[in-house]
Amino acid sequence: MSGHEHDHHDHDHSELSETQLRVRALESVLTEKGYVDPAALDLLIETYEKKVGPRNGARVVAKAWVDPAYRARLLKDATPAIAEIGYAGRQGEHIVALENTPKLHNMVVCTLCSCYPWPVLGLPPVWYKSAPYRSRAVADPRGVLADFGVTLPKDTEIRIWDSTSEIRYLVLPMRPAGTEGWSEEKLVELVTRDSMIGTGLPKSPKDLAK
Amino acid sequence: MQLRTRALETILIEKGYIEPAAIDELIETYETKIGPRNGAQAVAKAWVDPKFRQWLFEDGTSAIGSLGFGGRSGNHLVALENTSSVHNMVVCTLCSCYPWAVLGLPPLWYKSAPYRSRTVADPRSVLRDFGMELPKDTEIRVWDSTAELRYLVVPMRPTGTEGWSEDKLAELVTRDSMIGTGQPKQPKDLG
Amino acid sequence: MNGGQDLGGTHGHGPVEPEANEPVFHAEWEKRAFALTLAMTAPGGWNIDMGRFARENRPPGEYLSMTYYQIWLAALEHMAKEGGLVSDDEIEAGHSLQPPKPVRRILLPGDVAKVLYRGGPTERDTNTKPIFGVGDRVRAKNINPLTHTRLPRYVRGHVGTIERVIGCHVFPDSNAHGGGENPQWLYTVRFDGPELWGADSDATIKVSVDAWEPYLSPAT
């Protein structure tokens, strides 16, 4: 299961069109039998394609950066704190926020499948669900971070959280320097999806200026 | 795959890394000359000759070497004795290690995931796949060939074979009985 | 099960390859496979643990070579057939050949937002008390079920520390196979890197899993 769904080899193309036909066949049968409603299917797709995404989590992080009381609530019990902002539900019923510090860096993985905090990050990217990440994050996190172009100090403790239950993890990255007085809206721009998984760091003010 | 193999062979020969005649000799050796008949001969001898049997279990390499078999994947042979209370099975979970010198090249099932994964965890279910059922209290010893030692199971001599010659006995010794996934044939099977 | 999905610590898969500006879905069929899977849980009467087992229960060679949504599709076909909702010939034909099986409910468009927002919380009330407390040393059991479990191989037999007593949650090992929710106490257990990967490995790493009480025994 490599992240190569978009490779352009001939055998991939014929496999994919076979898959396409199978999906279409299955959808036809299920719809004809009345088990699924096509309008419901479209709404499900629209929700996760357009409405729910990492911007949700970025808002949570930005708020925690500016509001110490919110930060405390978030770290104590993330699910209701996140619901305060309006995000909740499927694959986010039990969220735990993980605080990065200068001494501790958190990373989240699901070695067994693809568990991911949908309400705050949307659907997981292909790399998160693929064998390289799932196999190496727990054994060689520094190697994985190197694949993302991130190097941490040798003595930073790295905590990897394998999401084996319905608990979902959201990394709270450290607030970048040089952002004193910034509004939440502006801070949101710095919070990348990867920084909330733990495979990246937030942008810095100069990254925004580019 | 055929094209890739042919291409590689052509290149290696053109560069002078390998001799075509040597390749043919290797193929002929393992297709026609070395095979389970060798192991069957050693087992049959152990059935009739108590001294050989003792030697075989003490020093498999030398005992089998005395019959003219040895060499590649047979430099360190260990014979395993099946008894009424202990049944031995041989596997290589990590790849396909097999006692070539006495059994020839391994069959496909021996090298495949089902056998390699299940034998060490659930040997009885594997035996069932071979149509074999052992008494509940028989100890099953599974030997994972992780080093250069190669294992040869010596099955129990079938009853009703008193006075049989080694050659005739050798015909009862199946390849699978020397791996541990089968029993030797019975006299009636030879009829 | 010790299947292809239990990937923690395995080798040979190559580097992590993020895609820049990755779309949520890479093809139209992926969207449909995704939506069908979610929508079919209602008529199928399936829970998420059954779904996970159906996905991981592919022959390992197939699991490792299929793409993510191909696995979802294969699992959905399997569950729909097992549940008597569709047949092989119908999938082959691409349309219904027999009357539908009566189902209790289906997902209606008007309910989508509500259902997604409600989700499926797994915490349950209990009269029992957790056996372990924060700081306790525990050993992950050496279990090797053929059925669904969420205890990865790389921690089995290893000793860790209880980091958090999470609560009483639905137990996937039962729930996936019709054994009911059977809620058990759930803990976050933290392992030192060298405990998992060897004395010579990186000592700055700690790995945790969320483990239910039946997965753990006290470590002396």
PDB file of N, CA, C and O in Angstrom, chain C residues 129-180:
ATOM      1  N   LYS C 129     -14.203  -1.367  38.480  1.00  0.00           N
ATOM      2  CA  LYS C 129     -13.099  -0.435  38.682  1.00  0.00           C
ATOM      3  C   LYS C 129     -11.921  -0.887  37.825  1.00  0.00           C
ATOM      4  O   LYS C 129     -11.742  -2.077  37.586  1.00  0.00           O
ATOM      5  N   PRO C 130     -11.100   0.050  37.364  1.00  0.00           N
ATOM      6  CA  PRO C 130      -9.913  -0.349  36.599  1.00  0.00           C
ATOM      7  C   PRO C 130      -8.929  -1.095  37.487  1.00  0.00           C
ATOM      8  O   PRO C 130      -8.767  -0.741  38.657  1.00  0.00           O
ATOM      9  N   ILE C 131      -8.293  -2.114  36.944  1.00  0.00           N
ATOM     10  CA  ILE C 131      -7.305  -2.878  37.714  1.00  0.00           C
ATOM     11  C   ILE C 131      -6.018  -2.068  37.876  1.00  0.00           C
ATOM     12  O   ILE C 131      -5.330  -2.145  38.883  1.00  0.00           O
ATOM     13  N   PHE C 132      -5.695  -1.316  36.822  1.00  0.00           N
ATOM     14  CA  PHE C 132      -4.412  -0.612  36.816  1.00  0.00           C
ATOM     15  C   PHE C 132      -4.586   0.877  37.048  1.00  0.00           C
ATOM     16  O   PHE C 132      -5.647   1.443  36.752  1.00  0.00           O
ATOM     17  N   GLY C 133      -3.531   1.512  37.574  1.00  0.00           N
ATOM     18  CA  GLY C 133      -3.540   2.953  37.775  1.00  0.00           C
ATOM     19  C   GLY C 133      -2.346   3.583  37.098  1.00  0.00           C
ATOM     20  O   GLY C 133      -1.414   2.895  36.671  1.00  0.00           O
ATOM     21  N   VAL C 134      -2.383   4.903  36.995  1.00  0.00           N
ATOM     22  CA  VAL C 134      -1.295   5.633  36.346  1.00  0.00           C
ATOM     23  C   VAL C 134       0.027   5.298  37.035  1.00  0.00           C
ATOM     24  O   VAL C 134       0.120   5.278  38.264  1.00  0.00           O
ATOM     25  N   GLY C 135       1.037   5.003  36.260  1.00  0.00           N
ATOM     26  CA  GLY C 135       2.346   4.672  36.804  1.00  0.00           C
ATOM     27  C   GLY C 135       2.596   3.193  36.973  1.00  0.00           C
ATOM     28  O   GLY C 135       3.741   2.760  37.141  1.00  0.00           O
ATOM     29  N   ASP C 136       1.541   2.384  36.905  1.00  0.00           N
ATOM     30  CA  ASP C 136       1.726   0.935  37.058  1.00  0.00           C
ATOM     31  C   ASP C 136       2.524   0.381  35.886  1.00  0.00           C
ATOM     32  O   ASP C 136       2.352   0.803  34.740  1.00  0.00           O
ATOM     33  N   ARG C 137       3.363  -0.630  36.186  1.00  0.00           N
ATOM     34  CA  ARG C 137       4.090  -1.312  35.119  1.00  0.00           C
ATOM     35  C   ARG C 137       3.234  -2.496  34.665  1.00  0.00           C
ATOM     36  O   ARG C 137       2.746  -3.266  35.490  1.00  0.00           O
ATOM     37  N   VAL C 138       3.044  -2.610  33.379  1.00  0.00           N
ATOM     38  CA  VAL C 138       2.217  -3.683  32.831  1.00  0.00           C
ATOM     39  C   VAL C 138       2.942  -4.356  31.668  1.00  0.00           C
ATOM     40  O   VAL C 138       3.792  -3.757  31.023  1.00  0.00           O
ATOM     41  N   ARG C 139       2.555  -5.617  31.427  1.00  0.00           N
ATOM     42  CA  ARG C 139       3.127  -6.331  30.278  1.00  0.00           C
ATOM     43  C   ARG C 139       1.999  -6.587  29.277  1.00  0.00           C
ATOM     44  O   ARG C 139       0.924  -7.058  29.658  1.00  0.00           O
ATOM     45  N   ALA C 140       2.253  -6.248  28.026  1.00  0.00           N
ATOM     46  CA  ALA C 140       1.276  -6.554  26.974  1.00  0.00           C
ATOM     47  C   ALA C 140       1.305  -8.060  26.752  1.00  0.00           C
ATOM     48  O   ALA C 140       2.373  -8.650  26.593  1.00  0.00           O
ATOM     49  N   LYS C 141       0.130  -8.670  26.766  1.00  0.00           N
ATOM     50  CA  LYS C 141       0.068 -10.131  26.675  1.00  0.00           C
ATOM     51  C   LYS C 141       0.496 -10.621  25.294  1.00  0.00           C
ATOM     52  O   LYS C 141       0.375  -9.910  24.289  1.00  0.00           O
ATOM     53  N   ASN C 142       0.965 -11.857  25.272  1.00  0.00           N
ATOM     54  CA  ASN C 142       1.321 -12.498  24.003  1.00  0.00           C
ATOM     55  C   ASN C 142       0.089 -13.225  23.474  1.00  0.00           C
ATOM     56  O   ASN C 142      -0.035 -14.428  23.583  1.00  0.00           O
ATOM     57  N   ILE C 143      -0.823 -12.450  22.919  1.00  0.00           N
ATOM     58  CA  ILE C 143      -2.018 -13.046  22.334  1.00  0.00           C
ATOM     59  C   ILE C 143      -1.865 -13.062  20.821  1.00  0.00           C
ATOM     60  O   ILE C 143      -1.228 -12.179  20.261  1.00  0.00           O
ATOM     61  N   ASN C 144      -2.412 -14.052  20.185  1.00  0.00           N
ATOM     62  CA  ASN C 144      -2.310 -14.161  18.726  1.00  0.00           C
ATOM     63  C   ASN C 144      -3.637 -14.641  18.142  1.00  0.00           C
ATOM     64  O   ASN C 144      -3.704 -15.681  17.493  1.00  0.00           O
ATOM     65  N   PRO C 145      -4.684 -13.862  18.360  1.00  0.00           N
ATOM     66  CA  PRO C 145      -5.987 -14.319  17.870  1.00  0.00           C
ATOM     67  C   PRO C 145      -6.059 -14.263  16.355  1.00  0.00           C
ATOM     68  O   PRO C 145      -5.435 -13.401  15.733  1.00  0.00           O
ATOM     69  N   LEU C 146      -6.814 -15.177  15.785  1.00  0.00           N
ATOM     70  CA  LEU C 146      -7.084 -15.134  14.353  1.00  0.00           C
ATOM     71  C   LEU C 146      -8.114 -14.051  14.060  1.00  0.00           C
ATOM     72  O   LEU C 146      -8.279 -13.631  12.920  1.00  0.00           O
ATOM     73  N   THR C 147      -8.797 -13.643  15.098  1.00  0.00           N
ATOM     74  CA  THR C 147      -9.867 -12.657  14.968  1.00  0.00           C
ATOM     75  C   THR C 147      -9.332 -11.252  15.237  1.00  0.00           C
ATOM     76  O   THR C 147      -8.136 -11.048  15.442  1.00  0.00           O
ATOM     77  N   HIS C 148     -10.207 -10.277  15.274  1.00  0.00           N
ATOM     78  CA  HIS C 148      -9.827  -8.875  15.382  1.00  0.00           C
ATOM     79  C   HIS C 148      -9.260  -8.542  16.752  1.00  0.00           C
ATOM     80  O   HIS C 148      -9.809  -8.935  17.775  1.00  0.00           O
ATOM     81  N   THR C 149      -8.133  -7.866  16.754  1.00  0.00           N
ATOM     82  CA  THR C 149      -7.587  -7.315  17.976  1.00  0.00           C
ATOM     83  C   THR C 149      -6.900  -6.007  17.638  1.00  0.00           C
ATOM     84  O   THR C 149      -6.488  -5.788  16.491  1.00  0.00           O
ATOM     85  N   ARG C 150      -6.760  -5.136  18.636  1.00  0.00           N
ATOM     86  CA  ARG C 150      -6.072  -3.869  18.408  1.00  0.00           C
ATOM     87  C   ARG C 150      -4.766  -3.818  19.186  1.00  0.00           C
ATOM     88  O   ARG C 150      -4.242  -2.737  19.473  1.00  0.00           O
ATOM     89  N   LEU C 151      -4.228  -4.982  19.545  1.00  0.00           N
ATOM     90  CA  LEU C 151      -2.922  -5.039  20.201  1.00  0.00           C
ATOM     91  C   LEU C 151      -1.883  -5.406  19.138  1.00  0.00           C
ATOM     92  O   LEU C 151      -1.792  -6.562  18.731  1.00  0.00           O
ATOM     93  N   PRO C 152      -1.099  -4.422  18.695  1.00  0.00           N
ATOM     94  CA  PRO C 152      -0.153  -4.710  17.617  1.00  0.00           C
ATOM     95  C   PRO C 152       0.953  -5.664  18.084  1.00  0.00           C
ATOM     96  O   PRO C 152       1.295  -5.701  19.269  1.00  0.00           O
ATOM     97  N   ARG C 153       1.518  -6.434  17.131  1.00  0.00           N
ATOM     98  CA  ARG C 153       2.554  -7.403  17.481  1.00  0.00           C
ATOM     99  C   ARG C 153       3.780  -6.767  18.109  1.00  0.00           C
ATOM    100  O   ARG C 153       4.403  -7.360  18.987  1.00  0.00           O
ATOM    101  N   TYR C 154       4.097  -5.531  17.685  1.00  0.00           N
ATOM    102  CA  TYR C 154       5.380  -4.980  18.128  1.00  0.00           C
ATOM    103  C   TYR C 154       5.418  -4.676  19.620  1.00  0.00           C
ATOM    104  O   TYR C 154       6.497  -4.469  20.172  1.00  0.00           O
ATOM    105  N   VAL C 155       4.249  -4.671  20.302  1.00  0.00           N
ATOM    106  CA  VAL C 155       4.280  -4.441  21.757  1.00  0.00           C
ATOM    107  C   VAL C 155       4.054  -5.711  22.572  1.00  0.00           C
ATOM    108  O   VAL C 155       4.298  -5.739  23.773  1.00  0.00           O
ATOM    109  N   ARG C 156       3.579  -6.782  21.902  1.00  0.00           N
ATOM    110  CA  ARG C 156       3.222  -7.979  22.675  1.00  0.00           C
ATOM    111  C   ARG C 156       4.428  -8.523  23.420  1.00  0.00           C
ATOM    112  O   ARG C 156       5.514  -8.664  22.857  1.00  0.00           O
ATOM    113  N   GLY C 157       4.214  -8.871  24.685  1.00  0.00           N
ATOM    114  CA  GLY C 157       5.304  -9.409  25.503  1.00  0.00           C
ATOM    115  C   GLY C 157       6.167  -8.330  26.141  1.00  0.00           C
ATOM    116  O   GLY C 157       7.010  -8.639  26.990  1.00  0.00           O
ATOM    117  N   HIS C 158       5.969  -7.081  25.757  1.00  0.00           N
ATOM    118  CA  HIS C 158       6.817  -6.000  26.272  1.00  0.00           C
ATOM    119  C   HIS C 158       6.195  -5.293  27.457  1.00  0.00           C
ATOM    120  O   HIS C 158       4.979  -5.293  27.636  1.00  0.00           O
ATOM    121  N   VAL C 159       7.071  -4.702  28.278  1.00  0.00           N
ATOM    122  CA  VAL C 159       6.640  -4.031  29.503  1.00  0.00           C
ATOM    123  C   VAL C 159       6.589  -2.530  29.301  1.00  0.00           C
ATOM    124  O   VAL C 159       7.517  -1.930  28.775  1.00  0.00           O
ATOM    125  N   GLY C 160       5.471  -1.941  29.732  1.00  0.00           N
ATOM    126  CA  GLY C 160       5.304  -0.495  29.624  1.00  0.00           C
ATOM    127  C   GLY C 160       4.692   0.052  30.900  1.00  0.00           C
ATOM    128  O   GLY C 160       4.489  -0.679  31.879  1.00  0.00           O
ATOM    129  N   THR C 161       4.381   1.344  30.855  1.00  0.00           N
ATOM    130  CA  THR C 161       3.844   2.036  32.030  1.00  0.00           C
ATOM    131  C   THR C 161       2.480   2.610  31.701  1.00  0.00           C
ATOM    132  O   THR C 161       2.286   3.163  30.614  1.00  0.00           O
ATOM    133  N   ILE C 162       1.547   2.492  32.626  1.00  0.00           N
ATOM    134  CA  ILE C 162       0.223   3.094  32.420  1.00  0.00           C
ATOM    135  C   ILE C 162       0.390   4.611  32.473  1.00  0.00           C
ATOM    136  O   ILE C 162       0.814   5.169  33.484  1.00  0.00           O
ATOM    137  N   GLU C 163       0.047   5.251  31.386  1.00  0.00           N
ATOM    138  CA  GLU C 163       0.161   6.706  31.313  1.00  0.00           C
ATOM    139  C   GLU C 163      -1.179   7.351  31.660  1.00  0.00           C
ATOM    140  O   GLU C 163      -1.228   8.413  32.249  1.00  0.00           O
ATOM    141  N   ARG C 164      -2.237   6.687  31.270  1.00  0.00           N
ATOM    142  CA  ARG C 164      -3.553   7.278  31.459  1.00  0.00           C
ATOM    143  C   ARG C 164      -4.586   6.175  31.604  1.00  0.00           C
ATOM    144  O   ARG C 164      -4.513   5.150  30.917  1.00  0.00           O
ATOM    145  N   VAL C 165      -5.524   6.379  32.530  1.00  0.00           N
ATOM    146  CA  VAL C 165      -6.687   5.496  32.617  1.00  0.00           C
ATOM    147  C   VAL C 165      -7.794   6.222  31.859  1.00  0.00           C
ATOM    148  O   VAL C 165      -8.321   7.226  32.337  1.00  0.00           O
ATOM    149  N   ILE C 166      -8.116   5.725  30.669  1.00  0.00           N
ATOM    150  CA  ILE C 166      -8.984   6.492  29.768  1.00  0.00           C
ATOM    151  C   ILE C 166     -10.453   6.390  30.142  1.00  0.00           C
ATOM    152  O   ILE C 166     -11.163   7.380  30.205  1.00  0.00           O
ATOM    153  N   GLY C 167     -10.911   5.181  30.390  1.00  0.00           N
ATOM    154  CA  GLY C 167     -12.343   5.000  30.651  1.00  0.00           C
ATOM    155  C   GLY C 167     -12.743   3.610  30.220  1.00  0.00           C
ATOM    156  O   GLY C 167     -11.904   2.802  29.834  1.00  0.00           O
ATOM    157  N   CYS C 168     -14.031   3.352  30.279  1.00  0.00           N
ATOM    158  CA  CYS C 168     -14.536   2.036  29.907  1.00  0.00           C
ATOM    159  C   CYS C 168     -15.094   2.136  28.495  1.00  0.00           C
ATOM    160  O   CYS C 168     -16.015   2.925  28.244  1.00  0.00           O
ATOM    161  N   HIS C 169     -14.506   1.417  27.566  1.00  0.00           N
ATOM    162  CA  HIS C 169     -14.873   1.562  26.161  1.00  0.00           C
ATOM    163  C   HIS C 169     -15.236   0.234  25.526  1.00  0.00           C
ATOM    164  O   HIS C 169     -14.744  -0.824  25.930  1.00  0.00           O
ATOM    165  N   VAL C 170     -16.071   0.304  24.491  1.00  0.00           N
ATOM    166  CA  VAL C 170     -16.441  -0.864  23.698  1.00  0.00           C
ATOM    167  C   VAL C 170     -15.177  -1.636  23.340  1.00  0.00           C
ATOM    168  O   VAL C 170     -14.162  -1.043  22.957  1.00  0.00           O
ATOM    169  N   PHE C 171     -15.243  -2.969  23.472  1.00  0.00           N
ATOM    170  CA  PHE C 171     -14.068  -3.810  23.263  1.00  0.00           C
ATOM    171  C   PHE C 171     -14.107  -4.401  21.853  1.00  0.00           C
ATOM    172  O   PHE C 171     -14.941  -5.265  21.556  1.00  0.00           O
ATOM    173  N   PRO C 172     -13.223  -3.947  20.961  1.00  0.00           N
ATOM    174  CA  PRO C 172     -13.281  -4.355  19.557  1.00  0.00           C
ATOM    175  C   PRO C 172     -13.165  -5.860  19.342  1.00  0.00           C
ATOM    176  O   PRO C 172     -13.785  -6.400  18.425  1.00  0.00           O
ATOM    177  N   ASP C 173     -12.374  -6.527  20.194  1.00  0.00           N
ATOM    178  CA  ASP C 173     -12.147  -7.965  20.002  1.00  0.00           C
ATOM    179  C   ASP C 173     -13.458  -8.743  20.061  1.00  0.00           C
ATOM    180  O   ASP C 173     -13.608  -9.757  19.388  1.00  0.00           O
ATOM    181  N   SER C 174     -14.413  -8.252  20.889  1.00  0.00           N
ATOM    182  CA  SER C 174     -15.748  -8.884  20.931  1.00  0.00           C
ATOM    183  C   SER C 174     -16.655  -8.288  19.875  1.00  0.00           C
ATOM    184  O   SER C 174     -17.368  -8.999  19.165  1.00  0.00           O
ATOM    185  N   ASN C 175     -16.648  -6.977  19.803  1.00  0.00           N
ATOM    186  CA  ASN C 175     -17.626  -6.255  18.994  1.00  0.00           C
ATOM    187  C   ASN C 175     -17.505  -6.570  17.510  1.00  0.00           C
ATOM    188  O   ASN C 175     -18.488  -6.493  16.778  1.00  0.00           O
ATOM    189  N   ALA C 176     -16.323  -6.931  17.087  1.00  0.00           N
ATOM    190  CA  ALA C 176     -16.119  -7.214  15.663  1.00  0.00           C
ATOM    191  C   ALA C 176     -16.732  -8.536  15.235  1.00  0.00           C
ATOM    192  O   ALA C 176     -16.935  -8.768  14.050  1.00  0.00           O
ATOM    193  N   HIS C 177     -17.023  -9.399  16.206  1.00  0.00           N
ATOM    194  CA  HIS C 177     -17.432 -10.754  15.830  1.00  0.00           C
ATOM    195  C   HIS C 177     -18.754 -11.165  16.440  1.00  0.00           C
ATOM    196  O   HIS C 177     -18.979 -12.343  16.714  1.00  0.00           O
ATOM    197  N   GLY C 178     -19.625 -10.189  16.660  1.00  0.00           N
ATOM    198  CA  GLY C 178     -20.951 -10.511  17.182  1.00  0.00           C
ATOM    199  C   GLY C 178     -20.959 -10.862  18.653  1.00  0.00           C
ATOM    200  O   GLY C 178     -21.955 -11.381  19.165  1.00  0.00           O
ATOM    201  N   GLY C 179     -19.878 -10.564  19.347  1.00  0.00           N
ATOM    202  CA  GLY C 179     -19.812 -10.853  20.776  1.00  0.00           C
ATOM    203  C   GLY C 179     -20.339  -9.715  21.633  1.00  0.00           C
ATOM    204  O   GLY C 179     -20.207  -9.732  22.857  1.00  0.00           O
ATOM    205  N   GLY C 180     -20.900  -8.697  20.974  1.00  0.00           N
ATOM    206  CA  GLY C 180     -21.430  -7.571  21.726  1.00  0.00           C
ATOM    207  C   GLY C 180     -20.341  -6.604  22.128  1.00  0.00           C
ATOM    208  O   GLY C 180     -19.160  -6.839  21.910  1.00  0.00           O
TER     209      GLY C 180
END
